[in-house]
């Protein structure tokens, strides 16, 4: 937004939660965002299916993303665990929702796998205690909007409302870059062991009138 001071304030807030997060340098003009995995699920549980519970998405092996760089691959940074955002409030893990009332787990250590488990990177779990927010991501260059899986809802008497946003990912990964106009970015997705999952794909870069760019890619590109 053209404010160096505002960017620095947001970077300080980011580093309070993610000490090892990549901070954009003045030369960086593009933010690469990659999505892996599938959306957190809302399920009906209990007698009469009136309890609402959250579960991590299923049916995916991709947990990390890497950018082709020179003769090798550079890992993207796992900035957010969407399941953590969906299944906690204020950092407290939700056990279930009964008739619209949230019941929290007694042991907050039961929160789902943190980002270090997902990415093999020592990071903290859960960027935002409340979920969501806007981070200025460059010295007047890039803005990242962190995604939080919101929308707790349950019917008052009969069955829990298990509708959820199926197009959400499991994890968001980012990497600030210096990219020349017309340059292609090749990204591949990997599993917990670093083994590629599927073929590498190209991430298109979109620039605004000021030369700031955003590149986005998803492991569910066809979706």
Coordinates of N, CA and C in Angstrom, one line a residue, residues 1-5 7 11 25-26 28-29 136-143 208 210-212:
X1 N 0.8 -1.2 0.0 CA 0.0 0.0 0.0 C 0.9 1.3 0.0
X2 N 2.2 1.1 -0.2 CA 3.0 2.2 -0.3 C 3.5 2.7 1.0
X3 N 3.4 2.0 2.1 CA 3.8 2.4 3.4 C 4.9 1.5 3.9
X4 N 6.1 1.9 4.0 CA 7.2 1.1 4.5 C 7.0 0.9 6.0
X5 N 6.5 1.9 6.7 CA 6.3 1.7 8.2 C 5.2 0.7 8.5
X7 N 4.4 -1.8 6.6 CA 4.9 -3.1 6.2 C 5.8 -3.6 7.3
X11 N 5.4 -7.1 9.5 CA 6.5 -8.1 9.5 C 6.9 -8.4 10.9
X25 N 12.5 -8.9 0.7 CA 13.5 -7.9 0.5 C 13.0 -6.8 -0.4
X26 N 13.7 -5.6 -0.4 CA 13.2 -4.5 -1.2 C 13.2 -4.9 -2.7
X28 N 12.3 -7.7 -4.0 CA 11.3 -8.7 -4.3 C 10.0 -8.0 -4.8
X29 N 9.5 -8.5 -5.9 CA 8.3 -7.9 -6.5 C 7.1 -8.8 -6.7
X136 N 0.9 -7.1 5.3 CA 1.6 -6.4 4.3 C 2.8 -7.2 4.0
X137 N 3.1 -7.5 2.8 CA 4.2 -8.5 2.5 C 5.2 -7.9 1.6
X138 N 5.7 -6.8 1.8 CA 6.8 -6.2 1.0 C 6.9 -4.8 1.2
X139 N 8.1 -4.2 1.0 CA 8.2 -2.7 1.0 C 7.5 -2.1 -0.2
X140 N 6.2 -1.9 0.0 CA 5.4 -1.4 -1.1 C 5.3 -2.3 -2.3
X141 N 5.4 -3.7 -2.0 CA 5.4 -4.6 -3.1 C 4.2 -5.5 -3.1
X142 N 4.1 -6.3 -2.1 CA 3.1 -7.4 -2.2 C 2.3 -7.5 -0.9
X143 N 1.0 -7.9 -1.1 CA 0.1 -8.1 0.1 C -0.4 -9.5 0.1
X208 N 0.5 -5.9 -11.4 CA -0.4 -4.7 -11.5 C 0.4 -3.6 -12.2
X210 N 1.8 -1.1 -11.0 CA 3.1 -0.6 -10.3 C 4.2 -1.7 -10.4
X211 N 3.9 -2.8 -11.1 CA 5.0 -3.8 -11.2 C 5.0 -4.8 -10.0
X212 N 4.0 -4.8 -9.2 CA 3.8 -5.7 -8.1 C 3.1 -7.0 -8.6

